[in-house]
Short mmCIF file of C-alpha atoms and ligand atoms in Angstrom, two decimals:
data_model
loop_
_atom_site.label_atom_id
_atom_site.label_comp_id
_atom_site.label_asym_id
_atom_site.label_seq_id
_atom_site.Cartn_x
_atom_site.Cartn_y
_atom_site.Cartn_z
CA UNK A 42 -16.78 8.42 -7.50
CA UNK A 43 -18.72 9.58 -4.64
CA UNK A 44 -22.15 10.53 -6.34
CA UNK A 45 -23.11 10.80 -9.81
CA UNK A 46 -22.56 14.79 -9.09
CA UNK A 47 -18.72 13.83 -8.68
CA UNK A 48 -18.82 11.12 -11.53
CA UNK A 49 -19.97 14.14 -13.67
CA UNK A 50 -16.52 15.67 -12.78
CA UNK A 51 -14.51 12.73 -13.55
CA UNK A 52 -15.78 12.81 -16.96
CA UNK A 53 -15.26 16.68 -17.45
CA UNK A 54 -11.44 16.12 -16.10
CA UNK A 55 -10.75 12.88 -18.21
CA UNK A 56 -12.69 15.19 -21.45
CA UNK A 57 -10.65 17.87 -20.39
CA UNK A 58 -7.36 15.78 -20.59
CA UNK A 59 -8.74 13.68 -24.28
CA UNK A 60 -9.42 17.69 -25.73
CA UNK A 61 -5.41 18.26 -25.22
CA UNK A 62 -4.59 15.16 -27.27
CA UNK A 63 -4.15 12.30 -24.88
CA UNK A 64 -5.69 8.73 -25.12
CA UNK A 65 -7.36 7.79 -21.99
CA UNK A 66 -7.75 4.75 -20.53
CA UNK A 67 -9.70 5.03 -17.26
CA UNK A 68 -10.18 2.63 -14.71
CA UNK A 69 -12.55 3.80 -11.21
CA UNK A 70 -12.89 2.22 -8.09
CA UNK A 71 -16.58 1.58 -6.80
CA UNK A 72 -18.62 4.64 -5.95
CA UNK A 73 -17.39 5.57 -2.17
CA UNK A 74 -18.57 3.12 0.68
CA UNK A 75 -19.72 0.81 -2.10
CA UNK A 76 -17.79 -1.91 -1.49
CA UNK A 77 -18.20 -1.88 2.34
CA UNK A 78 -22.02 -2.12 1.69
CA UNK A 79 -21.84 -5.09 -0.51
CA UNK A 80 -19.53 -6.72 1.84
CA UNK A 81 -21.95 -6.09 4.84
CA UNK A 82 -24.86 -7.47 2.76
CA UNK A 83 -22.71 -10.81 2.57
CA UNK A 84 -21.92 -11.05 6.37
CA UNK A 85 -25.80 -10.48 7.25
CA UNK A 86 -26.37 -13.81 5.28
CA UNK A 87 -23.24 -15.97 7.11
CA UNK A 88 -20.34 -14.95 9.07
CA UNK A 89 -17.88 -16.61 6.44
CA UNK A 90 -18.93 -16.11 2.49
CA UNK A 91 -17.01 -18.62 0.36
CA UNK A 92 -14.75 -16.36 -1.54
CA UNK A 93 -15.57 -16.84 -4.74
CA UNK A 94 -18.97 -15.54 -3.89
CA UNK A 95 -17.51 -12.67 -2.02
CA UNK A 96 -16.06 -11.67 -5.11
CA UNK A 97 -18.90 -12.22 -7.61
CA UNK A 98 -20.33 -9.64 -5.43
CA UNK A 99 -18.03 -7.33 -4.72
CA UNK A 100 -16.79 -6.90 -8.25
CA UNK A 101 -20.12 -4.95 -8.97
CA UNK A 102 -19.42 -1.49 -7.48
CA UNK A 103 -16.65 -1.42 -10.64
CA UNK A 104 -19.18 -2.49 -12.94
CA UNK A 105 -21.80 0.45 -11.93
CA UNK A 106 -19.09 2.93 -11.82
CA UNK A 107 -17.67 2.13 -15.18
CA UNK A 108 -20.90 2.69 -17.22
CA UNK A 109 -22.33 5.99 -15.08
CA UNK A 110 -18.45 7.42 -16.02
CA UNK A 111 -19.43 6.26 -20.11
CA UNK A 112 -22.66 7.93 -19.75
CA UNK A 113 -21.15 10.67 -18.57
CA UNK A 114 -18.68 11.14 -21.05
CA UNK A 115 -21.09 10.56 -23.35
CA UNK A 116 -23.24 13.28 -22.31
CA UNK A 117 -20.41 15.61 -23.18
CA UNK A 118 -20.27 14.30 -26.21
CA UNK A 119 -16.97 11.85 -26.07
CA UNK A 120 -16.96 8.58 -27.46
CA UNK A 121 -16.34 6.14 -24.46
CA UNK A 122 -16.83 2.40 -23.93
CA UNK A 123 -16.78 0.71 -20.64
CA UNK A 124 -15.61 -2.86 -19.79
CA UNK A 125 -15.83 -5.27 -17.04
CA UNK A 126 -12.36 -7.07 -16.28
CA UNK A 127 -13.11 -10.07 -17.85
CA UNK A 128 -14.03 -8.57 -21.29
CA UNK A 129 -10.92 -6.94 -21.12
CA UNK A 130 -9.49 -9.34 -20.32
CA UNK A 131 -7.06 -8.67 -17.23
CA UNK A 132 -6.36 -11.93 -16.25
CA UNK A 133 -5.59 -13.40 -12.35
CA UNK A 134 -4.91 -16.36 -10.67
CA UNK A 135 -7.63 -18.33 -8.57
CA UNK A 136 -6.44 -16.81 -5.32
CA UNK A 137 -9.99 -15.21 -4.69
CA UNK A 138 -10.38 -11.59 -2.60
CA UNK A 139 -6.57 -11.11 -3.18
CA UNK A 140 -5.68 -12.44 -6.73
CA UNK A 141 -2.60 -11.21 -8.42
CA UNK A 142 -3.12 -9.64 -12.19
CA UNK A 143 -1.19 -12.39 -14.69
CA UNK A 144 -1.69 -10.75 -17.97
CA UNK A 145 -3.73 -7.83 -19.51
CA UNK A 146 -4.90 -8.27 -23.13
CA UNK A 147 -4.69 -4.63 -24.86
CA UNK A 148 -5.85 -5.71 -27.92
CA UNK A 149 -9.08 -4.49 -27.82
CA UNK A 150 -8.52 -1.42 -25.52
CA UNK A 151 -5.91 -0.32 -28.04
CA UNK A 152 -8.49 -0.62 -31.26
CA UNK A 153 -11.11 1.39 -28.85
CA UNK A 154 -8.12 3.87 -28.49
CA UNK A 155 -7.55 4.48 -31.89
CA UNK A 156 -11.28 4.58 -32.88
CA UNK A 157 -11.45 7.92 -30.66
CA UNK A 158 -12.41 6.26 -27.74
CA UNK A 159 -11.97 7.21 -24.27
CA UNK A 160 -12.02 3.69 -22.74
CA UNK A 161 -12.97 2.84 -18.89
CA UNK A 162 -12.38 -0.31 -17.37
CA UNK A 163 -13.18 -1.53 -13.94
CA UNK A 164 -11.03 -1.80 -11.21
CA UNK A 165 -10.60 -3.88 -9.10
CA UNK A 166 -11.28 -6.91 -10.56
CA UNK A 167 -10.07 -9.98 -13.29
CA UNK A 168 -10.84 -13.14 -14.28
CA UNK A 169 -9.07 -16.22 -13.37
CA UNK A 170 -8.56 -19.54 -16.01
CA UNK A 171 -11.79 -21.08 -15.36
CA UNK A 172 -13.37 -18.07 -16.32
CA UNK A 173 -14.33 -17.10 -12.64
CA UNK A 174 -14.44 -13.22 -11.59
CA UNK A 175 -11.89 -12.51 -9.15
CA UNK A 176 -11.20 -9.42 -7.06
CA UNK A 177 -7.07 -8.07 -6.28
CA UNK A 178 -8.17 -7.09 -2.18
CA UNK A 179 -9.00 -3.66 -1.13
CA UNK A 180 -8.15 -0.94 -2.54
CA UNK A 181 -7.24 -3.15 -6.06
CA UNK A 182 -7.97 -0.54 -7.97
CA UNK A 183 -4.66 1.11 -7.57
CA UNK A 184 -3.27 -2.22 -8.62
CA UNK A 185 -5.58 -2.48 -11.69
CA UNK A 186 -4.78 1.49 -13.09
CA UNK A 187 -0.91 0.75 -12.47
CA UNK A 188 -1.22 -2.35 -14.49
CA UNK A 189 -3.52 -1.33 -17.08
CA UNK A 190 -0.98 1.58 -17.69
CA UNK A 191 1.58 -0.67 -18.14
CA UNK A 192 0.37 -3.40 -20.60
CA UNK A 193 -0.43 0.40 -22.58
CA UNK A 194 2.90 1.46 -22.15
CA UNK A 195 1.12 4.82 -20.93
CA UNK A 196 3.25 8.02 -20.61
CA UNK A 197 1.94 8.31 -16.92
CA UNK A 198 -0.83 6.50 -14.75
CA UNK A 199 -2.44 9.42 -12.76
CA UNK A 200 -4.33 8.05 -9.34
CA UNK A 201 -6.18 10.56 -8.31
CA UNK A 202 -7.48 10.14 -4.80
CA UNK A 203 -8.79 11.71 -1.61
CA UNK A 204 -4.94 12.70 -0.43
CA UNK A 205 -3.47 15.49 -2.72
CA UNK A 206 -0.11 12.96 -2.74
CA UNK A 207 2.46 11.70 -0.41
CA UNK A 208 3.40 13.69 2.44
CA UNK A 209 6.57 13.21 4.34
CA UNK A 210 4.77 11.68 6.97
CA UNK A 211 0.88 11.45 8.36
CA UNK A 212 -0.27 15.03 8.24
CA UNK A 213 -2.55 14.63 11.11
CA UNK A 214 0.22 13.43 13.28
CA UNK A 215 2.87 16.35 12.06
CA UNK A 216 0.71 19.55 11.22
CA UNK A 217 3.58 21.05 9.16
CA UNK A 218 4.38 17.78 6.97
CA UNK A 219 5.25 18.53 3.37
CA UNK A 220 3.64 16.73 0.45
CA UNK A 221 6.65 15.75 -1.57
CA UNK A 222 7.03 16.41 -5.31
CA UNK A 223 8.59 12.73 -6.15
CA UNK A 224 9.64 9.99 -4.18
CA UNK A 225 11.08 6.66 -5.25
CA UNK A 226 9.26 3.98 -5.88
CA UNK A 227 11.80 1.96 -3.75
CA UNK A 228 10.79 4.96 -0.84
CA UNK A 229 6.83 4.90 -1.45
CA UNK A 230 7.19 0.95 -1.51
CA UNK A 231 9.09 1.33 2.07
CA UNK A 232 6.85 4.15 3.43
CA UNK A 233 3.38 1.94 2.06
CA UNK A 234 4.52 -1.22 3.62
CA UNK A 235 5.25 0.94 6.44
CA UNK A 236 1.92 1.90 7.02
CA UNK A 237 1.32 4.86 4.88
CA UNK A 238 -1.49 4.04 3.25
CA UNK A 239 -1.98 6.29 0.24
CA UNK A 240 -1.71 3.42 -2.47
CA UNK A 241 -2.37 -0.59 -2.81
CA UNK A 242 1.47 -1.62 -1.95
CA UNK A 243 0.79 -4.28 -5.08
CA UNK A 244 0.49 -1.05 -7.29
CA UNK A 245 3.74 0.27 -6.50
CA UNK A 246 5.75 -2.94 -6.82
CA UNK A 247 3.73 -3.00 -10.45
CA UNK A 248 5.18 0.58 -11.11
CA UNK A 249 8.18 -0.43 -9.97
CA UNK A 250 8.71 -3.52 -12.13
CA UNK A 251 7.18 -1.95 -15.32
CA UNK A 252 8.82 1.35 -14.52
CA UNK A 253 5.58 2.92 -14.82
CA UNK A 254 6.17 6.61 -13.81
CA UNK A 255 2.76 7.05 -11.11
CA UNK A 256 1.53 10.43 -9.65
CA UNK A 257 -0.84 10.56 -6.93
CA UNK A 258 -2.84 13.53 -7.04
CA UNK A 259 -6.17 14.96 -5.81
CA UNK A 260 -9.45 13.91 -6.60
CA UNK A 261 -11.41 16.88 -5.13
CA UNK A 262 -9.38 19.53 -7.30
CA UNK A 263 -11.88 21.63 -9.91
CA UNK A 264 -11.90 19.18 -12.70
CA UNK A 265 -11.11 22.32 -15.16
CA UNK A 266 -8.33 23.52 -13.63
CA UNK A 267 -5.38 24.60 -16.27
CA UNK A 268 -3.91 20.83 -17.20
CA UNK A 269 -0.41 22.03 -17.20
CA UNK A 270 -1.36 22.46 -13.82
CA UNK A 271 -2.69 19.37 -12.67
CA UNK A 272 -0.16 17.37 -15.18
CA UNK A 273 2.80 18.71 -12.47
CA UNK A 274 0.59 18.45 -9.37
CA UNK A 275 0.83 15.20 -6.48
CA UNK A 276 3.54 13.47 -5.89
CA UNK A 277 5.56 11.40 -8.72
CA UNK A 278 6.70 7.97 -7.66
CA UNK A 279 9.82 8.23 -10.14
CA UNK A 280 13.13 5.91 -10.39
CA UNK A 281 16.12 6.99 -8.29
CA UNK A 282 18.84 7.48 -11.32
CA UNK A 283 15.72 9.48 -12.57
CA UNK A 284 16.24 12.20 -9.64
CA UNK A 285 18.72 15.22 -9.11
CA UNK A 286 21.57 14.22 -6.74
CA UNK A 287 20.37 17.62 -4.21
CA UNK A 288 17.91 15.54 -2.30
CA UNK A 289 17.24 15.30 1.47
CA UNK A 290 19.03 12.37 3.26
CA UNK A 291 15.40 11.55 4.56
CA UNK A 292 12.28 11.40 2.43
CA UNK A 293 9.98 10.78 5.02
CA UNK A 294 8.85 9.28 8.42
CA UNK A 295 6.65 5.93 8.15
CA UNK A 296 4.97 4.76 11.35
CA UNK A 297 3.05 1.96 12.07
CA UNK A 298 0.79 2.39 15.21
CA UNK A 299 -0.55 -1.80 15.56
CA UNK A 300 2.20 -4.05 16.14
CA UNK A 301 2.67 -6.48 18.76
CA UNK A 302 5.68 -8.01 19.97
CA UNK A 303 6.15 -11.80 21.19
CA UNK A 304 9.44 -13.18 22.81
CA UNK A 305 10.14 -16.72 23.78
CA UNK A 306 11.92 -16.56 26.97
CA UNK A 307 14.67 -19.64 27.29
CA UNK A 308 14.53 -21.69 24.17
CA UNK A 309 17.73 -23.51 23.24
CA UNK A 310 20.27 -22.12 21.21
CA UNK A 311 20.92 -24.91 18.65
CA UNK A 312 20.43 -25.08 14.70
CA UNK A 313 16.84 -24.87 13.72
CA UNK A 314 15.35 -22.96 16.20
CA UNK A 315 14.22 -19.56 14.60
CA UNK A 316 12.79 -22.35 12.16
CA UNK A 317 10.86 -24.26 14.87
CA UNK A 318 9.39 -20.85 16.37
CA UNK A 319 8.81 -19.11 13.13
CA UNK A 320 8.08 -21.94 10.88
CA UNK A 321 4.46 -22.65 12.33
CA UNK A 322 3.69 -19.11 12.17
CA UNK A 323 4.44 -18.10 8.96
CA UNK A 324 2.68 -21.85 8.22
CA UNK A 325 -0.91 -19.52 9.87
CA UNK A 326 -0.27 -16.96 7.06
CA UNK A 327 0.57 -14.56 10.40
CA UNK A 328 3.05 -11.94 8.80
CA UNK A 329 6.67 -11.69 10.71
CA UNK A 330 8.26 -8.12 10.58
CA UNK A 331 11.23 -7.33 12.94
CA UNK A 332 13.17 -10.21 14.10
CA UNK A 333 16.11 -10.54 17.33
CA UNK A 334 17.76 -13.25 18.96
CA UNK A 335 19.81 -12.70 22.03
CA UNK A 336 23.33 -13.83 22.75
CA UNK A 337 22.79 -17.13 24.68
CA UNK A 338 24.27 -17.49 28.22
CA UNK A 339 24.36 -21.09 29.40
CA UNK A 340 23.18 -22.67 26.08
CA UNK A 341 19.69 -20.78 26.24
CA UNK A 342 18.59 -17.43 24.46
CA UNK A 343 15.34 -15.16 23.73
CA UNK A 344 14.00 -15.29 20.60
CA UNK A 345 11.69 -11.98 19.67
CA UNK A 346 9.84 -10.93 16.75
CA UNK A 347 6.61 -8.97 15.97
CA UNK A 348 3.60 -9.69 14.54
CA UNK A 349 0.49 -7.51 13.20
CA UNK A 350 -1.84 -6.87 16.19
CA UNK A 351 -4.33 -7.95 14.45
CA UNK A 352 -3.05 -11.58 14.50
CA UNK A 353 -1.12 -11.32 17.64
CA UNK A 354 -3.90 -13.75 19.97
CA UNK A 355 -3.60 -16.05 16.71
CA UNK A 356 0.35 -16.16 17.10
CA UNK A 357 0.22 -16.96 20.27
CA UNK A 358 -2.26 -19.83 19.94
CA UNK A 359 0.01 -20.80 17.46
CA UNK A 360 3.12 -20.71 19.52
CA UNK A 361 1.83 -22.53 22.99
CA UNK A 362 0.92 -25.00 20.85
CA UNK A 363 4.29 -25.55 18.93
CA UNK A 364 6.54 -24.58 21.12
CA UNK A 365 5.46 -26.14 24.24
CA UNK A 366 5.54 -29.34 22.58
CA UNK A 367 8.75 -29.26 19.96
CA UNK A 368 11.21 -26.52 22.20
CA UNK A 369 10.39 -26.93 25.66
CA UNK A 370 11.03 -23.67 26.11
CA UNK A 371 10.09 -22.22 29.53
CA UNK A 372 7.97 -19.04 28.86
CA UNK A 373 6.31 -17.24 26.14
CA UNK A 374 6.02 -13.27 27.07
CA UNK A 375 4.07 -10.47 24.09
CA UNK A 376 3.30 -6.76 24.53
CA UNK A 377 0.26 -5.18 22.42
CA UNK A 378 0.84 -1.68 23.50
CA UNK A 379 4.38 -1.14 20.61
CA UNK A 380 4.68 0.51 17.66
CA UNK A 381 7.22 0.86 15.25
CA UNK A 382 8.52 4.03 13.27
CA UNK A 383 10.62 4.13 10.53
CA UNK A 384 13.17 7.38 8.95
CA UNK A 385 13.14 6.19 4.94
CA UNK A 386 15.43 7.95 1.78
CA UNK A 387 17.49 6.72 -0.68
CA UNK A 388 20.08 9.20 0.18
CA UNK A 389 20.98 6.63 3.54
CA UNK A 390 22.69 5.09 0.94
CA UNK A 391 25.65 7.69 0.59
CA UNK A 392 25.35 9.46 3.87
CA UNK A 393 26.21 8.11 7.40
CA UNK A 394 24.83 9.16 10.67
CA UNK A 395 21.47 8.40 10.08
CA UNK A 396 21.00 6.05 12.47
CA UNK A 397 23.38 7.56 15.23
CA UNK A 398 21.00 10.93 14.45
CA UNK A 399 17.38 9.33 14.76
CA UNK A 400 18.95 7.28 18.05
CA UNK A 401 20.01 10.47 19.84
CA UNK A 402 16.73 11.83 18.81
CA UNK A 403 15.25 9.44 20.15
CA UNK A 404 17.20 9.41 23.83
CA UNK A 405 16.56 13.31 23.57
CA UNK A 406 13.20 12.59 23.99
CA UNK A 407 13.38 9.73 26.49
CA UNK A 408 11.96 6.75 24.07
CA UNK A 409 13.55 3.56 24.88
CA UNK A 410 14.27 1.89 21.50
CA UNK A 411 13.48 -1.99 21.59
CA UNK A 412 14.32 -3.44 18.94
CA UNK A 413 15.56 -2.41 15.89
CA UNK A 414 15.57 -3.29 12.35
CA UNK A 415 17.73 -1.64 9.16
CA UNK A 416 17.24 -2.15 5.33
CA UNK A 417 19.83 -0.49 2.39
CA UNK A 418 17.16 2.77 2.63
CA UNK A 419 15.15 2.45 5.79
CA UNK A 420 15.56 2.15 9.91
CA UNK A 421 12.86 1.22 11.82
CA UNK A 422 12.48 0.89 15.51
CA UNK A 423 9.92 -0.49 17.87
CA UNK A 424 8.81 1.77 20.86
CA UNK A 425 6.03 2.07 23.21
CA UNK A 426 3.06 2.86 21.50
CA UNK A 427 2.41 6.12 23.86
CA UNK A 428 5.45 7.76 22.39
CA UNK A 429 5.28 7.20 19.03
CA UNK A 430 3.44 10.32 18.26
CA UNK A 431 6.06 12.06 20.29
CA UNK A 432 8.84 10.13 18.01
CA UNK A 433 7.51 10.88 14.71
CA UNK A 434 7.26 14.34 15.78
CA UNK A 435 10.78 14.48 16.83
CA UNK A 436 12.41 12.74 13.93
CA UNK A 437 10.40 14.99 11.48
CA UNK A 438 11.92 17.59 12.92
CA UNK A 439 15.41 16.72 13.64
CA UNK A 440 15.53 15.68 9.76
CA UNK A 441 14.49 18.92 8.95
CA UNK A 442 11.39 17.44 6.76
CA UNK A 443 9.11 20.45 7.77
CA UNK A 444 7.51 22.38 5.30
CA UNK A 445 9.34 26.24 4.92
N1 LIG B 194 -13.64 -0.77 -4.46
C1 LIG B 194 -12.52 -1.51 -3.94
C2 LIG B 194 -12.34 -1.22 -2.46
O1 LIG B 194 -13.08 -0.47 -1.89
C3 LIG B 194 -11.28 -1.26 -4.70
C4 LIG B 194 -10.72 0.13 -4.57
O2 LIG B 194 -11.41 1.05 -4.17
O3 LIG B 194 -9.55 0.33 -4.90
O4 LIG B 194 -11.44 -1.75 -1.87
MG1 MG B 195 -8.58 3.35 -3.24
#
């Protein structure tokens, strides 16, 4: 939605999809940089906008967007009808910049539907039960066309974006990184909480609950290519049992380049310790990823985990405080300069080795491993951030995830 040169193309490839049969529900994000600006315009009046305000504001990029794409459609002579969320209404809790959809009404939509409609409905953005316009955080929109798709019970919610789909890791770390044709949700929920960030990771746990089959797929394609075409092009975020049994062990390498890592040196190893250390952070809203504690020797033990980067001065505000005063614990030690990278598939689950594999890889290279963390489809390790170009590059390969 980047001008109304490229809104003009939206409509021709949503007219192009209505001419072959299908309803359409759309739902756009705010023309590009739109949201940014708004936000910017709220910081030059005070550092910290109450939120509800925030979101008043911010919900407006949808609203333009949604009645340039009618017009457009209308110009081509397509019945459409645009709606803010909360005419809709897709309904949120209070929890304002990052509210969670409760309920969508498709009541309305559906009669607009049947009445020949093509129906677009901002992204984005709900209402809460007082009525008050809420936003779902950035890059909502995902969250809003996943959902939307699902209170339809849509055949397929297509995202089209600025990526042609998921790739099997960053292509501008690995040059020769292949965009895959499906992946798991259970994979694309692993590699976007992992740091890929192709979708909202709220949209994928929504196609995941409603079993909402969800291709990614490019925005900047000609809008009239053939639709057979399109209709098989991106990536589809499928269901395992869904899948042929002939797939790669690995899916794809996730990396995430800001993490930070904070050990307490010496606290005492007695019940309700990991509780004492962790409890207060988690208490900041500071999220805690990749957790060890140390055999003790002599009643004592090291406690690490890692944090965000972002929030790693925070956590350790947060920790001096707390654990100076409740553990007595003699020294509190963090490292900004770590990464973590991650091998992901579904097919970990009936093959062995994986780990053994990425570790030798790994020790091939030279990159000391420090901590390490495993889920039913995923391993992830922490490095030195200066090598975990190198790593991703390695494991790519040694998987074999290169493109032919
Ligand atoms: N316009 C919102 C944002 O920039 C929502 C979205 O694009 O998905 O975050
Ligand atoms: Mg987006």
């Amino acid at each position: 939605m980047g001008s109304t040169e490229r809104i003009k193309n939206v409509a021709k490839r949503v007219a192009k999809w209505h001419d072959a049969g299908h309803q359409m529900v759309v739902v756009p994000s705010a023309m590009s940089g739109e949201t940014n600006r708004l936000l910017g315009l709220a910081k030059e009046i005070m550092p910290q906008p109450d939120p509800r305000e925030l979101d008043m504001l911010a919900s407006t990029g949808e609203q333009v967007s949604v009645a340039l794409l009618a017009m457009a459609l209308q110009s081509l002579g397509k019945q459409a009808v645009s709606y803010a969320g909360w005419q809709v209404p897709i309904k949120t809790d209070s929890a304002f910049t990052k509210a969670r959809i409760q309920s969508i009404d498709d009541e309305r939509v559906r009669r607009d539907l049947d009445a020949g409609n093509v129906v677009i409905i901002t992204g984005f953005q709900g209402m809460d039960p007082e009525g008050n316009i809420t936003t779902l955080g950035r890059g909502g929109s995902d969250t809003s066309a996943v959902a939307v798709a699902a209170a339809l019970k849509a055949k397929e919610c297509l995202i089209y974006t600025d990526v042609d789909g998921v790739y099997t890791t960053d292509p501008r770390v690995v040059t020769d990184a292949r965009r895959l044709k499906t992946v798991t949700f259970e994979e694309m929920l692993e590699m976007a909480s992992l740091g890929s960030k192709v979708l909202q990771i709220r949209s994928v746990e929504f196609a995941g609950n409603y079993r909402m089959p969800t291709r990614v797929l490019s925005s900047l394609t000609d809008p009239l290519m053939p639709l057979d075409e399109e209709a098989r092009s991106g990536t589809l975020i499928s269901f395992e049992e869904d899948t042929n049994m002939e797939q790669a062990t690995i899916t794809g390498i996730a990396f995430s380049r800001d993490e930070a890592k904070i050990t307490v040196i010496g606290v005492p190893d007695r019940p309700g310790i990991a509780y004492q250390i962790l409890g207060p952070v988690a208490d900041a809203n500071i999220e805690v990823d990749m957790i060890i504690q140390n055999q003790s020797t002599d009643g004592k033990t090291d406690f690490t985990f890692t944090v965000p980067r972002g929030e790693y001065t925070k956590a350790m505000d947060v920790l001096e405080r707390s654990v100076r005063e409740h553990i007595g614990a003699a020294r509190i030690v963090g490292d900004t300069k770590v990464s973590k990278v991650s091998v992901v598939g579904v097919g970990m689950r009936s093959h062995v080795g994986i780990a053994s594999q990425m570790f030798r890889t790994l020790s091939e290279e030279n990159v000391n491993i420090q901590m390490i963390s495993t889920s039913e489809i995923k391993i992830s390790v922490l490095i030195d951030e200066k090598y975990m170009e190198l790593a991703v590059r390695a494991l790519h390969k040694a998987f074999g995830l290169e493109s032919a």
